[in-house]
Amino acid sequence: MNNYTFFPGCSCASEGDAKAYGWSINAVSRYLGSEFQELKDWNCCGSTPSASVDELGSYCMAARDLALAEQKGFDLVTPCSACYVILGRTNVYLKKYPALKSSITQALAAGGLKYNGTVNVRHALDVLTNDVGFDVIAAKVKKPLKGLKVAPYYGCQVVRPGFGVDHPENPKVMDELISSLGADPVPFPLKTHCCGGSLIITEEELVLGLLARILESAISNGAQCLITACPLCQMNLDAYQGKVKKKFKTNYNLPSLYFTQLMGIAFGLSGVDIGLKLGIINSEEVLANYL
Amino acid sequence: METKTKPKHFIDEIAAIPGGENIRLCIQCGTCTASCPNADAMDFVPSQLIAMARADLREEVLRSRGMWYCLSCYLCTVRCPRGVKITELMHTLEYLSLKEGLANVRTLTPNMYRLFNHYCSMGSLPEIWFTTRFYVQTNPLRAWRMIPVGLNLLKRGRISFKTRKLTIEGSRQLKAILDEAESLGGAK
């Protein structure tokens, strides 16, 4: 059994909008025999906005989580691409910039913590595919998703600036995952284009345009549903799809699932345990043959 | 921590910030700008901001709204043939611009980031209170228009009115760390 320390981040925590991502990770990892133990008393990683407001403070927020995780001794896994970049960047910067490291060390000491830089920050997509192995995943499939056409949407921060999951512009890991589950990955040229992230809050008109291009690319290539590895991507593509439809007068109706939900369906796990009903765009019609 | 005087030139100031050290290597090829999904919305695009920084146009750069349209998608960063960390550079410009009260007023992103950080630094981001407070403070009409999206999320059980809280010890610890960070000032 593989052991990991789990960092859900604010969105995938039980109070977050992406709680179904957290649920499905729990269900799938249990089924695959991996142990995800939530990091106790973790704090928000600061995400990208914090670095723009309080640069040193934002590194210190992430460093507290890393220091707490170090006490556990396992890889730190997060399902959120933003958390992944922030925690990963803090780790890299601590090694690269001695002056920054001494400031962070001093700040951590004020909270009685010390970080030695030994934590390996991982994305759940990496862990649940590469650590498990595609052959094992394929062998665990109970309901092959035969005939289902799935768009693998990576977004940005799981592959960029690049902490090792896959190629920054043409990743394949999610495509391979879809094939292992028996489904067909559709060609998807915009699979690593940006969903707009948190700028949906302030620059909605711009971001709706970015979302429209991504949805069009997936749908025109025959996708019946889309999978994501980031709570924010899922939120934008799912909850704002109605606004995209209205603005661009289209009839898009593309369910957006977390990749772990698709795994859960193929593994025959209960729809309740993986939170299928939490999607805004109903996925049950498209998935009817497999549920 | 030793006190540092502000470097004479803006370019030196940027180069001294973690992630900013490669700015001098820029060859103005424009790959960053051509890769940027939001370049159309910027008054000055990333390559122009770098050229302006080199020309020591500190205030013009910090008053620009260019960096506030950065989505942190890192496409420029992975494509830059000279290893300039453009995304981090945009974050640094945002930070300096906010710190000095020069943030562009034609976009609400600086306000959003500040409110975001306010919640994060307390330990967790309560999505519903953060977004509602932001819309009501900055644009009540927008709050009104968001009601259908909010209702859909509410119906699916994706909105939680309960805020996640750290333990008392955890909150104290985080506060002590961030207070110390503040007294150390800046990420140098």
XYZ file of C-alpha atoms in Angstrom:
479
model
C 0.000 0.000 0.000
C 1.235 3.486 -0.876
C 0.917 6.124 1.810
C 0.486 9.816 1.088
C -0.272 12.977 2.996
C -3.278 14.677 1.416
C -3.621 18.441 1.000
C -7.161 19.093 -0.304
C -6.872 22.874 -0.511
C -9.848 25.167 0.117
C -11.879 24.059 -2.942
C -11.673 20.301 -2.437
C -12.134 20.450 1.347
C -15.533 19.424 2.679
C -16.553 23.123 2.795
C -15.399 23.794 -0.774
C -17.276 23.912 -4.077
C -15.217 20.983 -5.391
C -15.956 18.652 -2.484
C -16.957 16.006 -5.065
C -13.337 16.015 -6.261
C -12.202 15.312 -2.696
C -14.848 12.578 -2.269
C -13.970 10.865 -5.532
C -10.248 10.952 -4.707
C -10.984 9.247 -1.405
C -13.167 6.603 -3.031
C -10.768 5.915 -5.913
C -7.599 5.866 -3.820
C -9.210 3.469 -1.338
C -10.256 1.207 -4.216
C -6.719 1.287 -5.618
C -5.189 0.529 -2.234
C -3.513 3.892 -1.632
C -3.814 5.625 1.710
C -4.461 9.388 1.564
C -4.243 10.882 5.054
C -5.399 14.502 5.220
C -2.776 16.892 6.601
C -4.039 18.041 9.985
C -4.690 21.761 10.459
C -3.411 22.795 7.018
C -3.863 26.388 5.903
C -4.701 27.926 2.531
C -1.632 27.795 0.262
C -2.178 31.459 -0.646
C -2.804 30.598 -4.298
C -1.530 33.024 -6.929
C -3.287 36.186 -5.675
C -1.504 36.194 -2.305
C 1.933 36.429 -3.887
C 0.822 39.665 -5.532
C -0.336 41.176 -2.262
C 2.159 39.913 0.291
C 5.091 38.220 -1.406
C 7.006 36.903 1.614
C 3.796 36.130 3.503
C 2.560 33.954 0.659
C 5.727 31.830 0.703
C 5.394 31.519 4.470
C 1.792 30.283 4.217
C 2.925 27.527 1.867
C 6.014 26.824 3.987
C 3.872 26.188 7.075
C 2.025 23.460 5.170
C 5.292 21.982 3.936
C 6.730 21.995 7.453
C 3.641 20.228 8.833
C 3.772 17.693 5.997
C 7.468 17.011 6.606
C 6.630 15.712 10.082
C 4.528 12.987 8.423
C 7.289 11.773 6.139
C 5.184 11.001 3.046
C 4.783 12.701 -0.339
C 2.348 15.612 -0.129
C -0.452 15.158 -2.662
C -2.858 17.870 -3.767
C -5.683 17.597 -6.299
C -5.625 21.347 -6.978
C -3.344 22.648 -9.686
C -3.005 26.054 -8.011
C -1.980 24.514 -4.672
C 0.399 22.276 -6.606
C 2.200 25.221 -8.228
C 2.351 27.293 -5.051
C 3.643 24.495 -2.816
C 6.022 23.286 -5.523
C 7.368 26.769 -6.208
C 7.986 27.414 -2.513
C 9.947 24.183 -2.349
C 12.094 25.168 -5.355
C 12.648 28.741 -4.153
C 13.746 27.583 -0.708
C 16.558 25.652 -2.369
C 17.441 28.314 -4.925
C 17.383 31.547 -2.903
C 19.310 31.444 0.401
C 18.199 34.943 1.479
C 14.547 34.052 0.953
C 15.117 30.801 2.801
C 16.545 32.575 5.829
C 13.526 34.921 5.973
C 11.082 32.012 5.679
C 13.021 29.978 8.266
C 12.915 32.896 10.679
C 9.173 33.380 10.145
C 8.463 29.667 10.628
C 10.510 29.685 13.823
C 8.186 32.372 15.210
C 5.473 29.706 14.953
C 7.696 27.012 16.443
C 8.165 25.253 13.083
C 11.154 24.193 11.038
C 11.273 23.009 7.446
C 14.241 21.060 6.072
C 13.075 20.998 2.465
C 12.475 17.261 2.179
C 8.821 17.169 1.141
C 7.997 15.925 -2.328
C 4.971 17.860 -3.652
C 2.837 15.794 -6.030
C -0.352 16.277 -8.013
C -3.136 13.740 -7.527
C -3.187 13.176 -11.296
C 0.450 12.083 -11.177
C 0.015 9.850 -8.143
C -3.210 8.143 -9.253
C -1.838 7.344 -12.700
C 1.953 7.011 -12.645
C 2.321 5.557 -9.138
C -0.540 3.118 -9.659
C 0.355 2.212 -13.246
C -1.942 2.129 -16.272
C -1.866 -1.669 -16.417
C -3.117 -1.872 -12.822
C -5.794 0.743 -13.541
C -6.949 -1.200 -16.617
C -7.039 -4.434 -14.613
C -9.218 -2.789 -11.937
C -11.856 -1.590 -14.413
C -15.224 -3.252 -13.809
C -17.306 -1.313 -16.321
C -15.215 -0.442 -19.361
C -16.345 2.921 -20.728
C -16.544 1.558 -24.257
C -17.578 4.081 -26.854
C -17.457 7.084 -24.504
C -15.639 10.033 -26.068
C -13.809 12.078 -23.460
C -11.888 15.345 -23.795
C -8.819 15.398 -21.514
C -8.581 18.962 -20.235
C -5.304 19.589 -18.418
C -5.484 23.358 -18.086
C -2.310 25.170 -17.097
C -0.830 24.650 -13.714
C -0.736 20.868 -13.530
C 1.773 20.903 -16.403
C 3.220 24.438 -16.173
C 5.660 25.862 -15.213
C 6.498 22.180 -14.888
C 7.205 20.172 -11.789
C 7.392 16.865 -13.595
C 3.870 15.586 -14.233
C 4.079 15.694 -18.018
C 4.981 17.810 -21.057
C 4.024 21.488 -20.505
C 2.094 21.855 -23.769
C 1.337 18.395 -25.065
C 0.772 16.124 -22.078
C -0.521 12.568 -22.576
C -1.088 11.186 -19.101
C -4.821 11.940 -19.003
C -5.251 10.635 -22.563
C -3.655 7.375 -21.461
C -5.846 7.260 -18.382
C -8.977 7.610 -20.538
C -7.800 4.740 -22.756
C -7.038 2.559 -19.711
C -10.622 3.037 -18.566
C -11.876 1.766 -21.910
C -13.017 5.157 -23.234
C -11.687 7.146 -26.190
C -9.695 10.351 -25.687
C -10.680 12.841 -28.401
C -8.057 14.954 -30.162
C -8.136 18.206 -28.222
C -5.788 20.940 -29.440
C -6.805 23.322 -26.640
C -6.220 20.823 -23.857
C -3.631 22.976 -22.089
C -5.164 26.379 -22.836
C -6.132 28.513 -19.882
C -9.693 28.478 -18.467
C -9.269 31.985 -17.103
C -8.805 30.954 -13.483
C -9.847 33.416 -10.813
C -10.163 36.267 -13.308
C -13.692 34.958 -13.929
C -14.509 37.057 -10.866
C -13.197 40.358 -12.238
C -12.965 39.957 -16.019
C -15.928 37.755 -16.793
C -16.396 38.871 -20.405
C -12.787 38.025 -21.288
C -12.840 34.704 -19.507
C -16.129 33.607 -21.096
C -14.318 33.976 -24.437
C -11.495 31.702 -23.269
C -14.029 29.145 -22.029
C -15.957 29.245 -25.321
C -12.826 28.379 -27.286
C -12.012 25.428 -25.038
C -15.587 24.078 -25.138
C -15.751 24.513 -28.917
C -12.469 22.636 -29.371
C -13.695 19.721 -27.240
C -17.189 19.526 -28.709
C -16.139 19.924 -32.349
C -13.868 16.928 -31.841
C -16.794 14.824 -30.714
C -16.373 14.910 -26.928
C -19.387 13.762 -24.900
C -17.825 14.872 -21.655
C -14.657 16.498 -20.408
C -12.379 15.655 -17.511
C -10.283 18.090 -15.486
C -7.581 17.817 -12.839
C -8.266 21.183 -11.197
C -11.212 22.442 -9.135
C -11.061 25.912 -10.659
C -11.080 24.625 -14.265
C -14.070 22.446 -13.445
C -15.901 25.357 -11.811
C -15.352 27.679 -14.769
C -16.218 25.121 -17.454
C -19.241 23.792 -15.588
C -20.879 26.604 -13.615
C -20.212 29.272 -16.254
C -21.133 27.163 -19.296
C -24.645 28.630 -19.149
C -23.207 32.144 -19.433
C -20.969 31.065 -22.327
C -24.004 29.639 -24.132
C -25.932 32.853 -23.670
C -23.103 35.153 -24.711
C -22.079 33.193 -27.804
C -25.552 31.832 -28.635
C -24.432 28.202 -28.723
C -26.112 25.029 -27.521
C -23.163 23.561 -25.626
C -24.058 20.931 -23.086
C -20.773 19.351 -22.069
C -20.527 17.760 -18.605
C -17.217 18.448 -16.851
C -16.052 15.723 -14.507
C -13.053 15.475 -12.228
C -10.769 12.780 -13.638
C -11.296 10.792 -10.448
C -15.057 10.715 -11.075
C -14.464 9.084 -14.460
C -12.170 6.556 -12.773
C -14.836 5.911 -10.146
C -17.480 5.175 -12.809
C -15.215 2.688 -14.585
C -14.353 1.064 -11.267
C -18.075 0.611 -10.578
C -18.065 2.858 -7.492
C -21.324 4.396 -6.302
C -22.336 7.666 -7.963
C -23.044 9.097 -4.511
C -19.522 8.373 -3.255
C -17.972 10.190 -6.194
C -20.424 13.094 -6.101
C -21.746 12.814 -9.653
C -24.855 14.814 -8.805
C -22.800 17.869 -7.890
C -22.115 18.762 -11.502
C -24.112 21.726 -12.829
C -24.301 20.261 -16.345
C -25.982 16.917 -15.847
C -23.709 14.014 -16.728
C -26.100 11.150 -16.083
C -27.589 11.112 -19.566
C -24.181 10.806 -21.252
C -23.017 8.233 -18.716
C -26.294 6.282 -18.530
C -24.811 3.162 -20.138
C -22.021 2.952 -17.610
C -23.738 3.746 -14.311
C 17.564 40.632 8.248
C 19.828 43.328 6.835
C 18.185 46.503 5.622
C 18.521 46.955 1.916
C 18.400 50.270 0.155
C 16.343 50.393 -2.994
C 18.560 49.766 -6.052
C 19.125 52.786 -8.247
C 17.629 51.275 -11.352
C 14.286 49.523 -11.653
C 15.858 46.632 -13.552
C 18.214 45.958 -10.602
C 15.295 46.035 -8.206
C 13.457 43.415 -10.275
C 16.552 41.269 -10.783
C 17.027 41.115 -7.004
C 13.577 39.576 -6.425
C 13.329 35.756 -6.534
C 12.280 34.784 -10.048
C 13.299 38.155 -11.519
C 16.999 37.485 -12.034
C 16.804 36.604 -15.744
C 15.054 39.783 -16.864
C 18.235 41.146 -18.417
C 18.431 38.168 -20.765
C 15.257 39.216 -22.638
C 15.871 39.585 -26.378
C 12.465 41.165 -27.120
C 11.442 38.291 -29.375
C 7.800 38.683 -28.326
C 7.165 34.982 -27.745
C 5.641 35.774 -24.346
C 3.194 38.274 -25.806
C 2.276 36.005 -28.709
C 1.580 33.187 -26.232
C -0.499 35.251 -23.823
C -4.257 34.494 -23.904
C -5.028 37.948 -22.515
C -2.507 40.130 -24.385
C -5.361 41.833 -26.273
C -6.741 43.218 -23.035
C -3.452 44.747 -21.846
C -2.389 48.356 -22.317
C 1.242 47.224 -22.243
C 1.970 43.591 -23.134
C 4.603 41.513 -21.281
C 7.467 42.205 -23.714
C 6.703 45.948 -23.580
C 6.649 45.922 -19.779
C 10.110 44.337 -19.824
C 11.406 46.926 -22.317
C 9.912 49.724 -20.212
C 11.458 48.311 -17.051
C 14.842 48.336 -18.760
C 14.288 51.940 -19.776
C 13.732 52.661 -16.060
C 10.114 53.715 -16.567
C 9.299 52.472 -13.092
C 6.113 54.377 -12.431
C 4.681 53.809 -15.926
C 5.232 50.084 -15.520
C 3.710 49.937 -12.043
C 0.681 51.984 -13.125
C 0.037 49.731 -16.119
C -2.900 47.388 -16.158
C -0.964 44.850 -18.257
C 0.174 42.567 -15.444
C -3.286 42.538 -13.856
C -4.559 40.540 -16.831
C -1.973 37.798 -16.278
C -3.838 34.513 -15.748
C -0.781 32.731 -14.312
C -1.055 30.128 -17.084
C 2.760 30.056 -17.421
C 2.668 29.576 -21.200
C 5.072 32.535 -21.666
C 7.379 31.123 -19.005
C 7.730 27.672 -20.561
C 8.183 29.130 -24.044
C 10.679 31.924 -23.283
C 13.897 31.005 -25.100
C 15.946 33.016 -22.593
C 14.560 31.598 -19.368
C 12.859 34.790 -18.221
C 10.230 33.868 -15.623
C 7.614 36.193 -17.072
C 4.693 34.958 -14.965
C 6.660 35.493 -11.756
C 7.731 38.873 -13.101
C 4.062 39.835 -13.575
C 3.352 38.797 -9.968
C 6.291 40.894 -8.789
C 5.044 43.932 -10.723
C 1.598 43.431 -9.195
C 3.139 43.232 -5.745
C 5.252 46.381 -6.147
C 2.358 48.255 -7.693
C -0.002 47.405 -4.829
C 2.623 48.112 -2.196
C 3.184 51.597 -3.549
C -0.458 52.410 -4.142
C 0.002 52.614 -7.914
C -2.335 49.775 -8.875
C -4.363 50.523 -11.974
C -7.947 51.503 -11.202
C -9.433 50.376 -14.510
C -9.481 46.783 -13.358
C -10.892 45.339 -10.137
C -8.371 42.504 -9.996
C -6.110 44.288 -7.446
C -9.104 44.671 -5.097
C -10.032 41.026 -5.606
C -6.499 39.833 -4.866
C -6.328 41.926 -1.713
C -9.597 40.510 -0.388
C -8.489 37.008 -1.368
C -5.284 37.415 0.609
C -7.189 38.815 3.570
C -9.133 35.547 3.863
C -6.209 33.241 2.979
C -4.002 34.708 5.649
C -6.609 33.670 8.220
C -6.191 30.064 7.145
C -8.892 29.214 4.616
C -10.856 30.793 1.805
C -14.623 30.780 2.419
C -15.668 30.906 -1.248
C -19.202 32.174 -0.767
C -18.323 34.977 1.655
C -15.304 36.008 -0.393
C -17.175 36.274 -3.692
C -20.329 37.812 -2.218
C -18.371 40.435 -0.299
C -16.298 41.232 -3.369
C -19.304 41.668 -5.672
C -21.282 43.709 -3.163
C -18.324 45.991 -2.424
C -17.302 46.595 -6.008
C -20.339 46.102 -8.212
C -23.723 45.279 -6.659
C -25.241 44.883 -10.133
C -22.799 42.092 -10.810
C -23.831 40.478 -7.520
C -27.400 40.509 -8.819
C -26.344 38.944 -12.131
C -24.467 36.178 -10.302
C -27.587 34.940 -8.546
C -28.446 32.273 -11.209
C -24.911 30.808 -11.041
C -25.065 30.885 -7.239
C -28.477 29.220 -7.121
C -27.294 26.408 -9.402
C -24.309 25.787 -7.144
C -26.517 25.955 -4.063
C -28.995 23.433 -5.537
C -26.159 20.961 -6.154
C -24.869 21.383 -2.598
C -21.683 23.110 -3.701
C -22.002 26.165 -1.497
C -21.098 25.905 2.147
C -22.013 28.713 4.513
C -19.861 27.185 7.202
C -16.285 28.431 7.132
C -13.454 25.989 7.625
C -11.491 26.984 10.705
C -8.015 26.048 11.857
C -7.591 24.866 15.447
C -6.870 27.641 17.944
C -3.199 26.584 18.095
C -3.032 26.402 14.300
C -4.489 29.891 13.885
C -2.086 31.309 16.461
C 0.822 29.614 14.769
C -0.112 30.911 11.325
C -0.582 34.416 12.712
C 2.784 34.338 14.472
C 4.475 33.234 11.233
C 2.783 35.889 9.109
C 3.430 38.641 11.694
C 7.108 37.720 11.672
C 7.108 37.696 7.867
C 5.576 41.161 7.881
C 8.245 42.481 10.221
C 10.899 41.079 7.888
C 9.263 42.936 4.993
C 9.437 41.860 1.342
C 10.735 38.680 -0.252
C 14.394 39.435 -0.642
